[in-house]
Coordinates of C-alpha atoms and ligand atoms in Angstrom, one line a residue:
X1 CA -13.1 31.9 7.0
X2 CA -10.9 28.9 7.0
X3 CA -8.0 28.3 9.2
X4 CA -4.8 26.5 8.3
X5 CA -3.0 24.2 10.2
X6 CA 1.3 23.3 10.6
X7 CA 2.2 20.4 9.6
X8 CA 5.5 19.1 10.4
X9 CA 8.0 16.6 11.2
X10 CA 8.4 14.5 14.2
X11 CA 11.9 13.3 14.9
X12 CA 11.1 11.1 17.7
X13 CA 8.4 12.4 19.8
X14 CA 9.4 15.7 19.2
X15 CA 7.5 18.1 16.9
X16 CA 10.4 19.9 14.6
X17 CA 10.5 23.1 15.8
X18 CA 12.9 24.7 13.0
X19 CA 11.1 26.8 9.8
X20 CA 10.9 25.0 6.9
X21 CA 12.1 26.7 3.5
X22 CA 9.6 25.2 1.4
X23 CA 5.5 24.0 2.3
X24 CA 3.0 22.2 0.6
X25 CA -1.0 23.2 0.6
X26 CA -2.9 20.4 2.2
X27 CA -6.8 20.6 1.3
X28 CA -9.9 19.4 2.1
X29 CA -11.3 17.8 -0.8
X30 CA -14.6 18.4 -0.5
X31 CA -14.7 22.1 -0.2
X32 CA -11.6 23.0 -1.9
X33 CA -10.2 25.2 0.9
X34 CA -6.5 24.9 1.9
X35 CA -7.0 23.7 5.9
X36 CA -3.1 22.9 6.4
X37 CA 0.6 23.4 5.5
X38 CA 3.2 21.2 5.4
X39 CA 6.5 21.4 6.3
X40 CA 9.0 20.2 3.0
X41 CA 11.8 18.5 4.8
X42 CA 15.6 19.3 3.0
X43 CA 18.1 16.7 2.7
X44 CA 20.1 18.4 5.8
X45 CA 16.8 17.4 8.1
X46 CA 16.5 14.3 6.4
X47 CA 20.2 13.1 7.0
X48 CA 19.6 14.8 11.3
X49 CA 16.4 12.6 11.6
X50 CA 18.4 9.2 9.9
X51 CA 21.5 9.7 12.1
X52 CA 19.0 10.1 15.2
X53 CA 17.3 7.4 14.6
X54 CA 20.2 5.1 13.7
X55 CA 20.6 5.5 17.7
X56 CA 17.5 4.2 18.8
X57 CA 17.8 1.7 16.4
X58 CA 21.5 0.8 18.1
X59 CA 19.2 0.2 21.6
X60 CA 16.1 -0.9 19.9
X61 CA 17.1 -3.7 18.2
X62 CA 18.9 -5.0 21.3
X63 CA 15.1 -4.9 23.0
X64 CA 14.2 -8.0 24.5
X65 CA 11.1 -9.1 22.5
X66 CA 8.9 -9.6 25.5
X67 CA 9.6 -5.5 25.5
X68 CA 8.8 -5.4 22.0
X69 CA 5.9 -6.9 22.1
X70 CA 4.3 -5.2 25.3
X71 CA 4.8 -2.2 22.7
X72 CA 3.1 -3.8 19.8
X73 CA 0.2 -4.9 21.9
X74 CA -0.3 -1.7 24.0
X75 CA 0.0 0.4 20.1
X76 CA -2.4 -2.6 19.0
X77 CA -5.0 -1.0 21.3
X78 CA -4.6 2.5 20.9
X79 CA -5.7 2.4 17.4
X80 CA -8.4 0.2 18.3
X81 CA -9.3 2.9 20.4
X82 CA -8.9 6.2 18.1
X83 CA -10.4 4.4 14.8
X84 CA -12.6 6.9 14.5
X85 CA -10.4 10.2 15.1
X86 CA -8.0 8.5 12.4
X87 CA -10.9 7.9 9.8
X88 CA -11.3 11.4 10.5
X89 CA -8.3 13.0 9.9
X90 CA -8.2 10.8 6.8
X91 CA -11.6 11.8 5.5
X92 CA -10.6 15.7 6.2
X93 CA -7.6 15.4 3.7
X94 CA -8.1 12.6 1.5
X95 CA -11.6 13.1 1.2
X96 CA -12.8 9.1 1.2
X97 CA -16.0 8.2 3.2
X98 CA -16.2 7.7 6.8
X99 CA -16.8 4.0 6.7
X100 CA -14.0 3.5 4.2
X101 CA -11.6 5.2 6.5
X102 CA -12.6 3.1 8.9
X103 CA -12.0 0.4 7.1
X104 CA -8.9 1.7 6.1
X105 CA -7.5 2.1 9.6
X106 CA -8.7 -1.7 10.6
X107 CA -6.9 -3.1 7.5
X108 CA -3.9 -1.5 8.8
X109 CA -5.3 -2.5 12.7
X110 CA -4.5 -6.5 11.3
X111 CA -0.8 -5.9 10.3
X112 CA -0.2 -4.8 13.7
X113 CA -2.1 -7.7 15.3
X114 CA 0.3 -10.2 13.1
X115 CA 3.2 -8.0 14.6
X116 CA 1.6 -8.7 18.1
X117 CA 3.2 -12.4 17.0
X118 CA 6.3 -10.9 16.6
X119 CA 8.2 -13.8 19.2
X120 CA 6.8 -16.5 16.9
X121 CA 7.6 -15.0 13.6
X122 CA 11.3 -14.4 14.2
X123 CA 12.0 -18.0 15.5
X124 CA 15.1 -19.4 13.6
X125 CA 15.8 -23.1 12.9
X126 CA 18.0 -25.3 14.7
X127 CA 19.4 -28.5 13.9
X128 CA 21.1 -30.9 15.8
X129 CA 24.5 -32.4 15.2
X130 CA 24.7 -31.6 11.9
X131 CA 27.9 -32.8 11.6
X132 CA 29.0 -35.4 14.9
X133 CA 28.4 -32.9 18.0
X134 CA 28.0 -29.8 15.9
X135 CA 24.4 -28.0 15.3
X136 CA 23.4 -25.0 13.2
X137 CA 20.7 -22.7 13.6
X138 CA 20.0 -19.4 12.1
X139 CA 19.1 -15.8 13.7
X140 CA 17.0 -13.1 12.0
X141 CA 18.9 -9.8 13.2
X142 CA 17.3 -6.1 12.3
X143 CA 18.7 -4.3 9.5
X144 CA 18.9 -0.5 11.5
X145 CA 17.4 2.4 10.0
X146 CA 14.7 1.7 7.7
X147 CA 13.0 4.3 4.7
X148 CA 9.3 4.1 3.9
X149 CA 8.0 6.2 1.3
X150 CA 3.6 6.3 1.1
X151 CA 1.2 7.4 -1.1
X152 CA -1.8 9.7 -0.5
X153 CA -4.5 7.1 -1.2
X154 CA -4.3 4.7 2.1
X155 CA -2.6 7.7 4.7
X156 CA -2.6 5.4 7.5
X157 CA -3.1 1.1 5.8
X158 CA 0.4 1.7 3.5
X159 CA 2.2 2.8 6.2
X160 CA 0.9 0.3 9.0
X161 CA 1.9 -2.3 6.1
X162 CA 5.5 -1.6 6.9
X163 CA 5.6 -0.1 10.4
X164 CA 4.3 -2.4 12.8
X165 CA 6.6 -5.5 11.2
X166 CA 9.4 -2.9 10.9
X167 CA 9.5 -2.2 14.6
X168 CA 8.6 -5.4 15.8
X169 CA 11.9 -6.7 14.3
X170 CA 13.7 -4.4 16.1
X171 CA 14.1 -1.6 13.5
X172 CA 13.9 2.5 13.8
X173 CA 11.6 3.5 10.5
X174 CA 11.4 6.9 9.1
X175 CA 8.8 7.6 6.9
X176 CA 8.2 10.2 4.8
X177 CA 4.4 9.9 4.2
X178 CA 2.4 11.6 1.0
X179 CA 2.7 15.6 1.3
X180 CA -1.4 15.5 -0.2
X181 CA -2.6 14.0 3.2
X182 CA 0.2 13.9 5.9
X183 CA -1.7 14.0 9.2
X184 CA -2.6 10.7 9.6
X185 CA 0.8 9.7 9.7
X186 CA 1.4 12.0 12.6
X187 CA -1.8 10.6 14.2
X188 CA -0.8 7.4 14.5
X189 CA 3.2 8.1 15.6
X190 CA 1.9 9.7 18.7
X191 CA 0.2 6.3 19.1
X192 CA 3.4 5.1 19.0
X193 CA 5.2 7.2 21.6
X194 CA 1.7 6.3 23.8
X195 CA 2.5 2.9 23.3
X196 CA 5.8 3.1 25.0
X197 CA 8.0 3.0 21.9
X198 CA 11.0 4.5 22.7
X199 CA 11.8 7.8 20.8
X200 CA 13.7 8.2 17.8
X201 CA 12.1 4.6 16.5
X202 CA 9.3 6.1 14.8
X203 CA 9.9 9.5 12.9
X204 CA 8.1 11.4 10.3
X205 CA 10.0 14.2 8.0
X206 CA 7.1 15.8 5.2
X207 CA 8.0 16.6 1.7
X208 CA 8.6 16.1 -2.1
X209 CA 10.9 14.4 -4.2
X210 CA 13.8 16.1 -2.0
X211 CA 13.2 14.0 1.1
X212 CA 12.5 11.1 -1.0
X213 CA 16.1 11.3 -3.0
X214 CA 17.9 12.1 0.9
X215 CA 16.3 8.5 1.8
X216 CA 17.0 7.3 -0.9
X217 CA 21.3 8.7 -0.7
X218 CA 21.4 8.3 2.8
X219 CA 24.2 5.2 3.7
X220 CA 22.8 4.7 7.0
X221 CA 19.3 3.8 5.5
X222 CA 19.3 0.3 5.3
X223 CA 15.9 -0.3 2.7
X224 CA 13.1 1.5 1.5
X225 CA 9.6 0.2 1.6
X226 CA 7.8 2.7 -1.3
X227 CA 4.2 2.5 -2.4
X228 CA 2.9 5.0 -5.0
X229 CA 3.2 5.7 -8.9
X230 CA 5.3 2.6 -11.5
X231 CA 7.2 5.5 -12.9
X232 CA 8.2 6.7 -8.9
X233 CA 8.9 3.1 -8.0
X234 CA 10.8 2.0 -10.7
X235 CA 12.9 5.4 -10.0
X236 CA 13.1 4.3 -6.4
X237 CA 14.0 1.1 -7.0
X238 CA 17.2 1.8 -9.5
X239 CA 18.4 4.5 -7.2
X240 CA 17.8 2.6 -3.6
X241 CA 19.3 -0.6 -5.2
X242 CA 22.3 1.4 -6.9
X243 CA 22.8 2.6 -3.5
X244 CA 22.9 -0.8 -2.1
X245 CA 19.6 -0.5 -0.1
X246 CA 17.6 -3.3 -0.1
X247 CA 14.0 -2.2 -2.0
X248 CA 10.2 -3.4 -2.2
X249 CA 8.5 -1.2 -4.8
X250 CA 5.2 -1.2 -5.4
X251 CA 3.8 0.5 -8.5
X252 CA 0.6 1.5 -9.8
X253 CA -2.4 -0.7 -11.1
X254 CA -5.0 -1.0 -13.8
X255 CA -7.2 -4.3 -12.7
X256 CA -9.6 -5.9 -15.2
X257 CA -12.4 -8.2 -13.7
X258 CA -13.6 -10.7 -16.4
X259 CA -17.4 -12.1 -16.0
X260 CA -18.0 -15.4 -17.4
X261 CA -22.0 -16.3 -19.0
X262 CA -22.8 -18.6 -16.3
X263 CA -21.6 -16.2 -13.4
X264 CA -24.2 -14.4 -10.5
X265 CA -24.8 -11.3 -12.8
X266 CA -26.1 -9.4 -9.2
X267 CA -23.1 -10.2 -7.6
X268 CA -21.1 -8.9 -10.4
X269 CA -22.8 -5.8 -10.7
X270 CA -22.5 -5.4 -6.9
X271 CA -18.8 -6.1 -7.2
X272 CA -18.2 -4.2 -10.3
X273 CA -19.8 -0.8 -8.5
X274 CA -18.4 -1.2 -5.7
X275 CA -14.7 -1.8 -6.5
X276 CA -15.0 0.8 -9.6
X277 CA -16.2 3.6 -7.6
X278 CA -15.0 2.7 -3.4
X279 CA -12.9 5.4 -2.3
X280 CA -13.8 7.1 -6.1
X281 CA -11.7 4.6 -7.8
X282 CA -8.4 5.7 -6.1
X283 CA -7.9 2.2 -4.9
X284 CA -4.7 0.3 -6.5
X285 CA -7.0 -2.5 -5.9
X286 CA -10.1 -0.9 -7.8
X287 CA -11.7 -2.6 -10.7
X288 CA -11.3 0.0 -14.0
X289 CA -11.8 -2.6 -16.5
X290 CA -14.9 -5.1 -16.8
X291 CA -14.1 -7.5 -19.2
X292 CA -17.5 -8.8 -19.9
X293 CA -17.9 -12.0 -22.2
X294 CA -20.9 -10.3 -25.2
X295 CA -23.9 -12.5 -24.2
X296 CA -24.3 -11.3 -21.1
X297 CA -22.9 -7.7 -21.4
X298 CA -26.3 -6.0 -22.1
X299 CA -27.6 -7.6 -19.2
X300 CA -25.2 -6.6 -16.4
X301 CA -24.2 -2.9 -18.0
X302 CA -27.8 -2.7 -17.4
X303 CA -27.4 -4.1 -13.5
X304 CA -24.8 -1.9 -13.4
X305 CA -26.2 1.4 -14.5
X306 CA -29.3 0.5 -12.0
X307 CA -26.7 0.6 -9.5
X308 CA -25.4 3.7 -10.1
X309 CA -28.5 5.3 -10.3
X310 CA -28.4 5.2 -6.5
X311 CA -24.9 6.1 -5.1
X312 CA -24.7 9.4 -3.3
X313 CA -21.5 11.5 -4.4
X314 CA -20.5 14.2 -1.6
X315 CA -18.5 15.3 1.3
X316 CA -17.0 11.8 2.8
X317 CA -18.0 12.9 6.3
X318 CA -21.8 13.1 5.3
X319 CA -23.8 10.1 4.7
X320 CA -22.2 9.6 0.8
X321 CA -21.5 6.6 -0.8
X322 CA -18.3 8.2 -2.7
X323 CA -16.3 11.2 -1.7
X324 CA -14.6 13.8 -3.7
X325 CA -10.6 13.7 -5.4
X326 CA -8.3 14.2 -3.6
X327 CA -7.0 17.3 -5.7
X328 CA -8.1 19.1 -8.0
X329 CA -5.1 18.4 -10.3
X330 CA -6.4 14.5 -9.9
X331 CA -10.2 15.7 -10.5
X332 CA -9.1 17.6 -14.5
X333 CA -6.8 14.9 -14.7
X334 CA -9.7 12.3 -14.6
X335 CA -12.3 14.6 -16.4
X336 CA -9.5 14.6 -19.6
X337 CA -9.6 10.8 -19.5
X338 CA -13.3 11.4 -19.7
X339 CA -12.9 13.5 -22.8
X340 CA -10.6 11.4 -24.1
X341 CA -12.9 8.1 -24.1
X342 CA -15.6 10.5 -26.1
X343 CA -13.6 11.8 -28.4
X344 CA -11.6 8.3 -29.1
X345 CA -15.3 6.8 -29.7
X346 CA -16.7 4.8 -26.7
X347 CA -19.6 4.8 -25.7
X348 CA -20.2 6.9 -22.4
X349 CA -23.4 5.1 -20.9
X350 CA -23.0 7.5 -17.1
X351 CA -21.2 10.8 -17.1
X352 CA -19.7 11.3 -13.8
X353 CA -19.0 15.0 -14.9
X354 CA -23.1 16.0 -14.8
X355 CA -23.5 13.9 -11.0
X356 CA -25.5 15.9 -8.6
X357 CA -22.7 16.5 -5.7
X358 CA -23.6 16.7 -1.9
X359 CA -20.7 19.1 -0.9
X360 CA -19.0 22.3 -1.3
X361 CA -19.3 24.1 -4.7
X362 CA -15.5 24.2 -4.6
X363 CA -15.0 20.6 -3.8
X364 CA -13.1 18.1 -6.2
X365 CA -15.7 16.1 -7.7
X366 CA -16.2 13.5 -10.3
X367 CA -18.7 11.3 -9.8
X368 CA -19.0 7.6 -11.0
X369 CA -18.7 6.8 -14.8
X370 CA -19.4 3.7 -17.3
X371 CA -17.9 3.7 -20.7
X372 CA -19.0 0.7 -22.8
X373 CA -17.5 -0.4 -26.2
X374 CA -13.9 0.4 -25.1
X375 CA -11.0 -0.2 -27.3
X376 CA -7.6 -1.8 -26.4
X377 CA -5.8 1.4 -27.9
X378 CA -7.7 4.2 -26.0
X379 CA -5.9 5.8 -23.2
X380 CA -9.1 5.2 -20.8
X381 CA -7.9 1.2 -21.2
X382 CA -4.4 1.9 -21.7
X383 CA -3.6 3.9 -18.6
X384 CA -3.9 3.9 -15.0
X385 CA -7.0 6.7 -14.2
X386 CA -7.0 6.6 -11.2
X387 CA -10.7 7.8 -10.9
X388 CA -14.1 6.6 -10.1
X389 CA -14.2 5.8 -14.5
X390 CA -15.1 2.0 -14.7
X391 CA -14.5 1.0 -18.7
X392 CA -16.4 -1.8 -19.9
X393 CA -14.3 -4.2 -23.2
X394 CA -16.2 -6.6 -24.6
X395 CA -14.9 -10.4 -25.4
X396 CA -15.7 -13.6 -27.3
X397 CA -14.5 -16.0 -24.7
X398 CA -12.3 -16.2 -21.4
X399 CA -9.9 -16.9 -23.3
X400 CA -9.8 -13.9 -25.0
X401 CA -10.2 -12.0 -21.4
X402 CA -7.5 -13.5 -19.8
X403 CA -5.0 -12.3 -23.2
X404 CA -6.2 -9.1 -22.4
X405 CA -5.2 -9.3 -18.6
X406 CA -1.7 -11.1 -19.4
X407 CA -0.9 -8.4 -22.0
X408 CA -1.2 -5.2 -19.3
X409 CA 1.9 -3.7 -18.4
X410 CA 0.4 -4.0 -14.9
X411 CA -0.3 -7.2 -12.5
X412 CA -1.5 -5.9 -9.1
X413 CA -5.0 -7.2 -8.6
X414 CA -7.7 -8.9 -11.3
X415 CA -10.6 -10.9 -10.2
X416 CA -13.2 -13.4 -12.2
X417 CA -16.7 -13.9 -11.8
X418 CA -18.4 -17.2 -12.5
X419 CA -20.2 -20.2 -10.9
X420 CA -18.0 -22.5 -12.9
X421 CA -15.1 -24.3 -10.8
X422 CA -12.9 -25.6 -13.3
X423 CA -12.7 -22.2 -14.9
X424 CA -11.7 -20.3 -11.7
X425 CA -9.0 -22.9 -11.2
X426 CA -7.7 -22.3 -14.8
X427 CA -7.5 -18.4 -14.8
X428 CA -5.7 -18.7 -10.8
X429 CA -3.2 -20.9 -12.7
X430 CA -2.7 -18.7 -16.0
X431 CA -3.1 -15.4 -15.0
X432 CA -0.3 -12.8 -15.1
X433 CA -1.1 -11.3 -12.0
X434 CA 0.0 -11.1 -8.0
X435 CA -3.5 -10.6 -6.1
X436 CA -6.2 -12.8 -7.4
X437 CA -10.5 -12.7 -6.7
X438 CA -12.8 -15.4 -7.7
X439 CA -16.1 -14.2 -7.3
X440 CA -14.6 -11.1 -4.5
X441 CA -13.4 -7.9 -6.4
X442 CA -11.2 -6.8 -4.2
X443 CA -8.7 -9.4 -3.6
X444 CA -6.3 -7.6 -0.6
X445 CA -4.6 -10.3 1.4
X446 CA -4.8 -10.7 5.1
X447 CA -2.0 -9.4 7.1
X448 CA -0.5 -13.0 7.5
X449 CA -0.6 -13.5 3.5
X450 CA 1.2 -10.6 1.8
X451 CA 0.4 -8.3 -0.6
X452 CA 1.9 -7.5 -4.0
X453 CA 1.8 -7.5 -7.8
X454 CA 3.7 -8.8 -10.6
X455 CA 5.3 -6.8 -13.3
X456 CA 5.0 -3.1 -13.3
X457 CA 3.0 -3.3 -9.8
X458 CA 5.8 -3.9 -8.3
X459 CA 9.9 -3.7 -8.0
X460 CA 11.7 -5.8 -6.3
X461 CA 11.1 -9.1 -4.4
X462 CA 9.6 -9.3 -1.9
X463 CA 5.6 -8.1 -1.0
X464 CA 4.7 -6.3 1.6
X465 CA 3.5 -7.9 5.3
X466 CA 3.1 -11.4 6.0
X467 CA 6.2 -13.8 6.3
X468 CA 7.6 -11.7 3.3
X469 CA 7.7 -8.7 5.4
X470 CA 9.4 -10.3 8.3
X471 CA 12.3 -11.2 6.0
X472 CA 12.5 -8.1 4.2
X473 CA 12.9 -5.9 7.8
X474 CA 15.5 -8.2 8.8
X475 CA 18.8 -10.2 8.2
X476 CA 19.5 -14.0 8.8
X477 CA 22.9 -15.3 10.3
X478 CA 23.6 -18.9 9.9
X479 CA 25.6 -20.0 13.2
X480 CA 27.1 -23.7 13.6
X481 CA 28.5 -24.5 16.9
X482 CA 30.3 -27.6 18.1
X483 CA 31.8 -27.2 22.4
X484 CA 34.6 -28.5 23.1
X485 CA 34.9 -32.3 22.3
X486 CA 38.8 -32.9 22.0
X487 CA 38.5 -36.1 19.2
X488 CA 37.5 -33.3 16.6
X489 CA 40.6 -31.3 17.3
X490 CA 43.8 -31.3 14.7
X491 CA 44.9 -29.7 11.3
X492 CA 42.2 -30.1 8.1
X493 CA 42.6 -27.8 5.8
X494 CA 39.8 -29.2 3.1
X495 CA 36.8 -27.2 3.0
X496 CA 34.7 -28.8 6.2
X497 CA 32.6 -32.1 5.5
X498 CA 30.0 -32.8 8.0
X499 CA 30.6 -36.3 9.5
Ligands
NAD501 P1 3.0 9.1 -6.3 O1 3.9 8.2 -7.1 O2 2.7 10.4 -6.9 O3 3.6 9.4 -4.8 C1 4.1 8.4 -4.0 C2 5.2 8.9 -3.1 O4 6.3 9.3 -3.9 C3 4.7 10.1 -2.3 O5 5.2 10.0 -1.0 C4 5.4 11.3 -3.1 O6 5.7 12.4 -2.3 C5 6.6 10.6 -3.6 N1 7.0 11.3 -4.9 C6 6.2 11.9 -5.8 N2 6.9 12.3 -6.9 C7 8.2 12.0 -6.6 C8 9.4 12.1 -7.4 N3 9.4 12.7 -8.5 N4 10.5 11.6 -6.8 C9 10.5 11.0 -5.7 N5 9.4 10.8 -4.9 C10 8.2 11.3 -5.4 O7 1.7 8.3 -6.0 P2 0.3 8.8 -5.4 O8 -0.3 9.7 -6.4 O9 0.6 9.4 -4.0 O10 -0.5 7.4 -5.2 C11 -1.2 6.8 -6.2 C12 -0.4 5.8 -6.9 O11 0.1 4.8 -6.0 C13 -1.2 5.0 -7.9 O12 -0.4 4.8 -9.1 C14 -1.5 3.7 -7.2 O13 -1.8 2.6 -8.1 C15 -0.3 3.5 -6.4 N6 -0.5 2.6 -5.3 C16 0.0 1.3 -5.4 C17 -0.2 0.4 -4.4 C18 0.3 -1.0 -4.5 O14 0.2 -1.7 -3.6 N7 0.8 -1.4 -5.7 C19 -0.9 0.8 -3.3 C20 -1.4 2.1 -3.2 C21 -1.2 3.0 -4.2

């Protein structure tokens, strides 16, 4: 018999101790079985936990940063520390492998190493005597209370793109994290109050679209950091900016890798498997489309199938190379797309739907699948899957593949695979896209670069972590000084010349 857990939210340090009106089921994938509920926070909550932490915030952002960055170092090792039990928690609800939580968890380790720099980052300029005895020099100030909105597939890396930064510049952040797989959230805030961070900085309220829309309405809520869906973030991004908020948000993904002639075929097949079907393709840096140039198709759909001859699908925290969906909403959702591709005429080379599974006849699996001969016009290129489905289009030329690339609604990540120098430097200058691999599939920046996509992959403008993110979590003052110097005194009423 299963047992099901609370989940709920944590204003502060404190667990909410109130009874929520409305829960969500929170699964493990891999068996099917219902393991937790989670708390739905209303808009009442929503607005109690904002106005709380727009106090800390008050007191935070006056933290010296020597303070602030004691915190940010001692938080930097406490994840260090409980890697594992995160990549855990994540496995239990998300279902992803172990090692892919793990490296989940470090990816998000690196955004709060950059934070550790937090004194460096938020230097202003100065300049002396701009005008005779007068200097300017600018401040970067916190913005207060700060919204961040996640999606289920990273539970712990999207939030730690925004939180560590967030804090460090002397902000109070509530997130409300996916309501598919809210623990790890929760996990890592009690790092946070380990750390030393003072309470009411980092809170967590659960829910749906009704928390979402109180961030959202909420005056005191400076911006909103939201990863998940184009449809959601485009929502979030006309109703945060109509409300004056300041909003980065970043929208789904459907990345092509194109393969040149003259490229490493093994190293594309290796890439091609292992950024189509990582985490079961519910990456929004996955591969779904191979754009492969004809004279060398054959060949590496034939490295490729090899490949996939040997991945183990099954319960993440076994010895599997790909876990199970994370609902089972997601897993018919995918399975349609399958249909779809057969019935609209391409040619299905692996059918994920007959994989052997090592799991839990209940669990949510798809295993990994190859169309060839895809067409621009069926829905398995068209839309975002979502899925461990990789699609292969054929092409005439790179030219050709990079039309195809330029013409997606989407521009998160694309990569290209070929030995030839001159061609990689072409396609970095002409493609359409934010996040760019040449001869690595999956292209995510380092912490100190930031991470982002063009056009439907993201709204608004700035990406997340990195310089970008230190200027999105806070505001810059311009201040010119000149102390008292009696020959600039007197009446001038023109608009101020610098002299
Ligand atoms: P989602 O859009 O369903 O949910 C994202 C967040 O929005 C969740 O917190 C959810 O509770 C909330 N939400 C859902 N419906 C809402 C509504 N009607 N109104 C307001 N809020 C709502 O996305 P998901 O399924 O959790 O995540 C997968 C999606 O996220 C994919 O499209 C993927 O490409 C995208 N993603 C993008 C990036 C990126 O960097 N561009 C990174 C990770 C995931």
């Amino acid at each position: 018999m299963s047992t099901t857990r609370r989940i709920t939210h944590l204003i502060g340090h404190s667990e909410w101790d109130g009874t929520a009106e409305r829960t969500g089921d929170v699964y493990n994938p891999a068996t099917g079985e219902v393991t937790g509920k989670v708390d739905f926070a209303s808009k009442a909550l929503v607005d109690e936990v904002v106005a709380k932490a727009a106090v800390a915030a008050a007191e935070w952002g006056q933290a010296s940063l020597a303070k602030r960055t004691q915190v940010l170092f001692a938080f930097r090792q406490l994840l260090n520390d409980n890697k594992e039990q995160i990549a855990a928690i994540i496995t239990s609800e998300h279902g992803k492998v172990t090692s892919d939580a793990i490296g989940e968890v470090t990816r998000g380790l690196e955004v709060a190493e950059f934070a550790c720099g937090i004194p460096h980052l938020l230097k202003g300029g100065f300049s002396e005597n701009v005008s005779t005895n007068v200097d300017t020099y600018s401040i970067l100030q916190p913005l207060g209370v700060v919204g961040v909105i996640s999606p289920f597939n990273f539970p712990a890396m999207v939030p730690m793109w925004f939180v560590p930064i967030a804090v460090a510049c002397g902000n109070a952040v509530v997130i409300k994290p996916s309501e598919k797989d809210p623990s790890a959230v929760n996990a890592v805030a009690e790092l946070w109050r380990q750390a030393g961070l003072p309470d009411g900085v980092m809170n967590v309220v659960h829910g749906d679209k009704e928390a979402v829309d109180a961030l959202l309405d909420n005056p005191t809520v400076k911006s909103i950091s939201f990863v998940g869906s184009t449809p959601i973030a485009k929502y979030v991004y006309e109703k945060g900016t109509a409300n004056g908020k300041r909003v980065q948000a970043l929208g789904g993904a459907k990345n092509h890798m194109l393969v040149l002639p003259d490229a490493d075929l093994d190293l594309a097949a290796d890439a091609a498997v292992n950024a189509g079907f990582g985490s079961a393709g519910e990456r929004c840096m996955a591969i779904s489309v191979l754009l492969a140039v004809d004279s060398i198709a054959d060949e590496l759909i034939a490295k490729i199938t090899e490949r996939m001859a040997t991945l183990k699908t099954g319960d993440g925290s076994t010895a599997c190379d790909m876990g199970p969906i994370v609902t089972g909403v997601a897993r018919d959702r995918i399975v349609g797309y399958i249909q779809a591709g057969v019935a609209a005429g391409a040619s299905l080379v692996v059918d994920g739907r007959e994989t052997q599974f090592h799991g839990a006849e209940g669990g949510f699996f798809v295993g990994p699948t190859l169309f060839d001969n895809v067409a621009t016009d069926m829905s398995i290129y068209t839309d975002e899957i979502f899925g461990p489905v990789l699609s292969v289009v054929r092409v005439a030329s790179y030219d050709e593949g990079l039309a195809l690339i330029n013409s997606s609604l989407y521009g998160n990540g694309t990569a290209i695979f070929t030995n030839d120098g001159g061609a990689a430097r072409r396609f970095q200058n002409e493609v359409q896209v934010g996040m760019i691999g040449i001869n690595v599939p999956i292209p995510v920046p380092m912490a100190y670069y930031s991470f982002g996509g063009w056009k439907a992959s993201l709204f608004g403008d700035s990406h997340a972590h990195g310089m970008e993110g230190v200027h999105f979590f806070t505001r810059t003052k311009a201040v010119t000084q000149r102390w008292l110097d009696p020959s600039h005194g007197g009446l001038n009423l023109g608009f101020p010349q610098n002299k």
